[in-house]
Amino acid sequence: MFKRQKGKIKSLCPAFLRKSNSLPLEKEGKPHSIHRLLLLLILAFYSAASVFRLANSPIIRHSDSDSEIKTHFSNIALHARREKPSRASLPCSALINGETDETNSGDGVLCCDRSHYRTDLCYMRGDIRTEPASNPANIFLYGAQQEAVTEKIKPYTRKFEEGIMNSIEEVTINPNILLANQTASDMCDVVHDVPAIVFSTGGYTGNLYHEFSDGLIPLYITSKRFEKEVVFVVLEYHRWWGVKYQGILEQMTNYPVVDFREDRRVHCFKEMIVGMKIHGELIIDPQLMPGGHSIKDFHSLLHHGLTSEEDSQFDEIEPMQKITKAEPLLPSSHCLNTCMTNITTNSTRNLKIVLFIRKKTRVLQNVKEVVKTCHRFGFSVQILNAKMGTPLETIYEALASADVMVAVHGAAMTHFLMMQPGSLLIQIVPLGLDWAAENFYGEPARRLGLEYMEYKVKTEESSLSKDYEPDDPVLVDPSVVTKKGWWEMKKVYMDNQNVKVDVRRFGRLLQEAHAHVMQSRCNRQVTGDAAKA
């Protein structure tokens, strides 16, 4: 180390040394000149050592070519993040997003974008080969650039959550530099003419909310630009997952899913993305999507994936078209009044509510009373207890004909994605879960075009009122608990709370809901008639 630093001093200060050696030394001042020279040499040594330490600091990543710097805030410190540049000095995200049509001419491309809070992504182009049954999972890029280095990535969209990420299988990307006249040793068993996306169905898979928020929606966001001409390569693949979501997956890819662990063949690709992009909780941001696609387009995909071909031809995205036409056409109050009278007088069915119930936590303890109240305000009720084995097609069919969906806060709320735009979602919000209810379901439901209402549980309606003293912060100031973090909030308010709603107060909400649904139905009917005219 010392010799290396010494060499640096000479390279940094040659002019100074030559100048110092040429200085005339008076006989009497010779000792002072030597002391000054030694002092300056020590200072130069210290400066060179500081530059060396800074250059190798873990806080600053550097490259010989220009690249985009991004910052990431964490609970510990501020880290400067830098995307690894492509051969064309473009940010890696431009290659991942398909924002460049640069063709592969020569060396293979490998870059990673680690600038995001929730996910890491790596991009490859060239001679890409999977290694079957490797542990850890290995992918090789042959003919890589000279400066390419081995990359390790966990392709799951909860990067911020260390505990769950520790359970995610890691992928090692190995760049192999081929010399002149050298060929890759492994032969391809399957050669693909389309790109691949590698992701994991580990982590929270098994929870409906996470299967959509962390999995299917990010997969849609990442794969949309390929328009189904892409192969999905899955780590920690579950066969039940493939069966459950087969219809949806077939709307995103034209090819069979590759089980990375069980498939013993070498798969070869020319382009690959490892990891998935994510915009937020059950959200697709049109401004970040090529073509401005949104959660409504994902809803249309669900429609095609979860209905039969005959049903799809019969009512293909009709509610979406009606909502689009309704904006510039404002029906007159006379038409609306006539419509309301006709519907009330001639309706052959009640408005329909689909009520999701829970069996373990956040249980609605007076379901029978709630159902009677729904009947009293003109609603028919279909009760669903959705389990892991319940076919999504069954749930979609129930919700496609529903005017209202009601559920206590929890994963079953995710089924609102299957409701027809313009329908009404009512979330029963247990004590202490206001923030989660709004951010996980309220805002995403409105983005889909649903009407949204909340029934906020009062202290006396919560089972926690029997477990804590009346003045306990758990009851009177839930923020005291929620400030301690997600896991404390989950332990108190999600895992140990049931609800028993006040049917009189809930009835008032249903009355408002009934009037709203009737008004909405008339708006669509009158607007449709006006558009046809």
GROMACS .gro file of N, CA, C and O in nm, residues 146-186:
model
  164
  146GLN      N    1  -1.553  -0.583  -2.199
  146GLN     CA    2  -1.435  -0.605  -2.116
  146GLN      C    3  -1.458  -0.559  -1.972
  146GLN      O    4  -1.414  -0.621  -1.877
  147GLU      N    5  -1.530  -0.447  -1.956
  147GLU     CA    6  -1.548  -0.389  -1.823
  147GLU      C    7  -1.665  -0.449  -1.747
  147GLU      O    8  -1.692  -0.411  -1.632
  148ALA      N    9  -1.738  -0.540  -1.807
  148ALA     CA   10  -1.855  -0.600  -1.741
  148ALA      C   11  -1.813  -0.679  -1.617
  148ALA      O   12  -1.709  -0.746  -1.617
  149VAL      N   13  -1.891  -0.669  -1.511
  149VAL     CA   14  -1.862  -0.739  -1.386
  149VAL      C   15  -1.982  -0.825  -1.348
  149VAL      O   16  -2.094  -0.804  -1.396
  150THR      N   17  -1.958  -0.923  -1.261
  150THR     CA   18  -2.066  -1.009  -1.213
  150THR      C   19  -2.168  -0.928  -1.134
  150THR      O   20  -2.132  -0.844  -1.050
  151GLU      N   21  -2.296  -0.951  -1.160
  151GLU     CA   22  -2.404  -0.882  -1.090
  151GLU      C   23  -2.488  -0.985  -1.015
  151GLU      O   24  -2.512  -1.095  -1.064
  152LYS      N   25  -2.534  -0.946  -0.896
  152LYS     CA   26  -2.625  -1.029  -0.817
  152LYS      C   27  -2.753  -0.950  -0.793
  152LYS      O   28  -2.748  -0.832  -0.757
  153ILE      N   29  -2.866  -1.016  -0.812
  153ILE     CA   30  -2.994  -0.946  -0.802
  153ILE      C   31  -3.102  -1.040  -0.751
  153ILE      O   32  -3.104  -1.159  -0.784
  154LYS      N   33  -3.192  -0.986  -0.668
  154LYS     CA   34  -3.310  -1.060  -0.622
  154LYS      C   35  -3.433  -0.999  -0.691
  154LYS      O   36  -3.475  -0.888  -0.656
  155PRO      N   37  -3.490  -1.069  -0.789
  155PRO     CA   38  -3.594  -1.011  -0.873
  155PRO      C   39  -3.733  -1.010  -0.809
  155PRO      O   40  -3.825  -1.078  -0.853
  156TYR      N   41  -3.748  -0.932  -0.701
  156TYR     CA   42  -3.875  -0.921  -0.629
  156TYR      C   43  -3.892  -0.775  -0.589
  156TYR      O   44  -3.794  -0.705  -0.559
  157THR      N   45  -4.017  -0.728  -0.586
  157THR     CA   46  -4.043  -0.584  -0.578
  157THR      C   47  -4.065  -0.531  -0.435
  157THR      O   48  -4.138  -0.436  -0.415
  158ARG      N   49  -3.999  -0.593  -0.337
  158ARG     CA   50  -4.004  -0.538  -0.201
  158ARG      C   51  -3.862  -0.523  -0.147
  158ARG      O   52  -3.829  -0.565  -0.035
  159LYS      N   53  -3.778  -0.462  -0.227
  159LYS     CA   54  -3.637  -0.441  -0.194
  159LYS      C   55  -3.619  -0.372  -0.059
  159LYS      O   56  -3.522  -0.396   0.011
  160PHE      N   57  -3.713  -0.284  -0.023
  160PHE     CA   58  -3.704  -0.207   0.100
  160PHE      C   59  -3.728  -0.291   0.226
  160PHE      O   60  -3.699  -0.248   0.337
  161GLU      N   61  -3.783  -0.412   0.210
  161GLU     CA   62  -3.821  -0.494   0.324
  161GLU      C   63  -3.719  -0.607   0.341
  161GLU      O   64  -3.729  -0.713   0.279
  162GLU      N   65  -3.620  -0.583   0.425
  162GLU     CA   66  -3.506  -0.674   0.437
  162GLU      C   67  -3.548  -0.815   0.476
  162GLU      O   68  -3.495  -0.913   0.422
  163GLY      N   69  -3.642  -0.828   0.568
  163GLY     CA   70  -3.681  -0.960   0.616
  163GLY      C   71  -3.730  -1.050   0.505
  163GLY      O   72  -3.684  -1.164   0.491
  164ILE      N   73  -3.824  -1.000   0.425
  164ILE     CA   74  -3.879  -1.085   0.319
  164ILE      C   75  -3.779  -1.104   0.206
  164ILE      O   76  -3.775  -1.210   0.141
  165MET      N   77  -3.694  -1.004   0.181
  165MET     CA   78  -3.595  -1.017   0.074
  165MET      C   79  -3.491  -1.123   0.107
  165MET      O   80  -3.432  -1.183   0.015
  166ASN      N   81  -3.469  -1.149   0.235
  166ASN     CA   82  -3.375  -1.255   0.273
  166ASN      C   83  -3.423  -1.393   0.229
  166ASN      O   84  -3.343  -1.487   0.218
  167SER      N   85  -3.554  -1.405   0.204
  167SER     CA   86  -3.609  -1.534   0.162
  167SER      C   87  -3.614  -1.549   0.010
  167SER      O   88  -3.647  -1.657  -0.040
  168ILE      N   89  -3.582  -1.442  -0.064
  168ILE     CA   90  -3.590  -1.445  -0.209
  168ILE      C   91  -3.462  -1.502  -0.270
  168ILE      O   92  -3.352  -1.465  -0.230
  169GLU      N   93  -3.478  -1.591  -0.364
  169GLU     CA   94  -3.362  -1.653  -0.429
  169GLU      C   95  -3.287  -1.550  -0.514
  169GLU      O   96  -3.347  -1.471  -0.587
  170GLU      N   97  -3.156  -1.553  -0.504
  170GLU     CA   98  -3.072  -1.457  -0.574
  170GLU      C   99  -3.029  -1.512  -0.710
  170GLU      O  100  -3.004  -1.631  -0.727
  171VAL      N  101  -3.021  -1.421  -0.807
  171VAL     CA  102  -2.973  -1.455  -0.941
  171VAL      C  103  -2.833  -1.396  -0.959
  171VAL      O  104  -2.811  -1.278  -0.928
  172THR      N  105  -2.739  -1.477  -1.006
  172THR     CA  106  -2.605  -1.429  -1.038
  172THR      C  107  -2.592  -1.419  -1.190
  172THR      O  108  -2.613  -1.518  -1.262
  173ILE      N  109  -2.559  -1.299  -1.238
  173ILE     CA  110  -2.539  -1.276  -1.381
  173ILE      C  111  -2.389  -1.274  -1.407
  173ILE      O  112  -2.317  -1.189  -1.355
  174ASN      N  113  -2.343  -1.368  -1.487
  174ASN     CA  114  -2.200  -1.387  -1.511
  174ASN      C  115  -2.164  -1.343  -1.652
  174ASN      O  116  -2.203  -1.408  -1.749
  175PRO      N  117  -2.089  -1.234  -1.666
  175PRO     CA  118  -2.042  -1.194  -1.800
  175PRO      C  119  -1.917  -1.273  -1.837
  175PRO      O  120  -1.817  -1.272  -1.764
  176ASN      N  121  -1.922  -1.344  -1.948
  176ASN     CA  122  -1.807  -1.420  -1.998
  176ASN      C  123  -1.753  -1.353  -2.122
  176ASN      O  124  -1.825  -1.339  -2.222
  177ILE      N  125  -1.628  -1.314  -2.115
  177ILE     CA  126  -1.566  -1.243  -2.227
  177ILE      C  127  -1.502  -1.347  -2.319
  177ILE      O  128  -1.409  -1.418  -2.280
  178LEU      N  129  -1.549  -1.356  -2.442
  178LEU     CA  130  -1.496  -1.453  -2.538
  178LEU      C  131  -1.378  -1.393  -2.613
  178LEU      O  132  -1.384  -1.279  -2.661
  179LEU      N  133  -1.271  -1.469  -2.622
  179LEU     CA  134  -1.155  -1.425  -2.698
  179LEU      C  135  -1.178  -1.454  -2.846
  179LEU      O  136  -1.278  -1.515  -2.886
  180ALA      N  137  -1.083  -1.413  -2.928
  180ALA     CA  138  -1.096  -1.433  -3.072
  180ALA      C  139  -1.111  -1.582  -3.104
  180ALA      O  140  -1.039  -1.666  -3.050
  181ASN      N  141  -1.206  -1.614  -3.191
  181ASN     CA  142  -1.233  -1.751  -3.236
  181ASN      C  143  -1.280  -1.844  -3.124
  181ASN      O  144  -1.278  -1.965  -3.139
  182GLN      N  145  -1.320  -1.785  -3.008
  182GLN     CA  146  -1.367  -1.867  -2.896
  182GLN      C  147  -1.519  -1.875  -2.900
  182GLN      O  148  -1.587  -1.779  -2.937
  183THR      N  149  -1.575  -1.991  -2.865
  183THR     CA  150  -1.721  -2.008  -2.863
  183THR      C  151  -1.765  -2.051  -2.724
  183THR      O  152  -1.685  -2.104  -2.646
  184ALA      N  153  -1.893  -2.028  -2.692
  184ALA     CA  154  -1.946  -2.067  -2.561
  184ALA      C  155  -1.949  -2.219  -2.551
  184ALA      O  156  -1.977  -2.290  -2.648
  185SER      N  157  -1.918  -2.269  -2.433
  185SER     CA  158  -1.906  -2.413  -2.414
  185SER      C  159  -2.041  -2.484  -2.410
  185SER      O  160  -2.054  -2.598  -2.454
  186ASP      N  161  -2.144  -2.416  -2.356
  186ASP     CA  162  -2.275  -2.480  -2.340
  186ASP      C  163  -2.358  -2.467  -2.467
  186ASP      O  164  -2.367  -2.359  -2.526
   0.00000   0.00000   0.00000
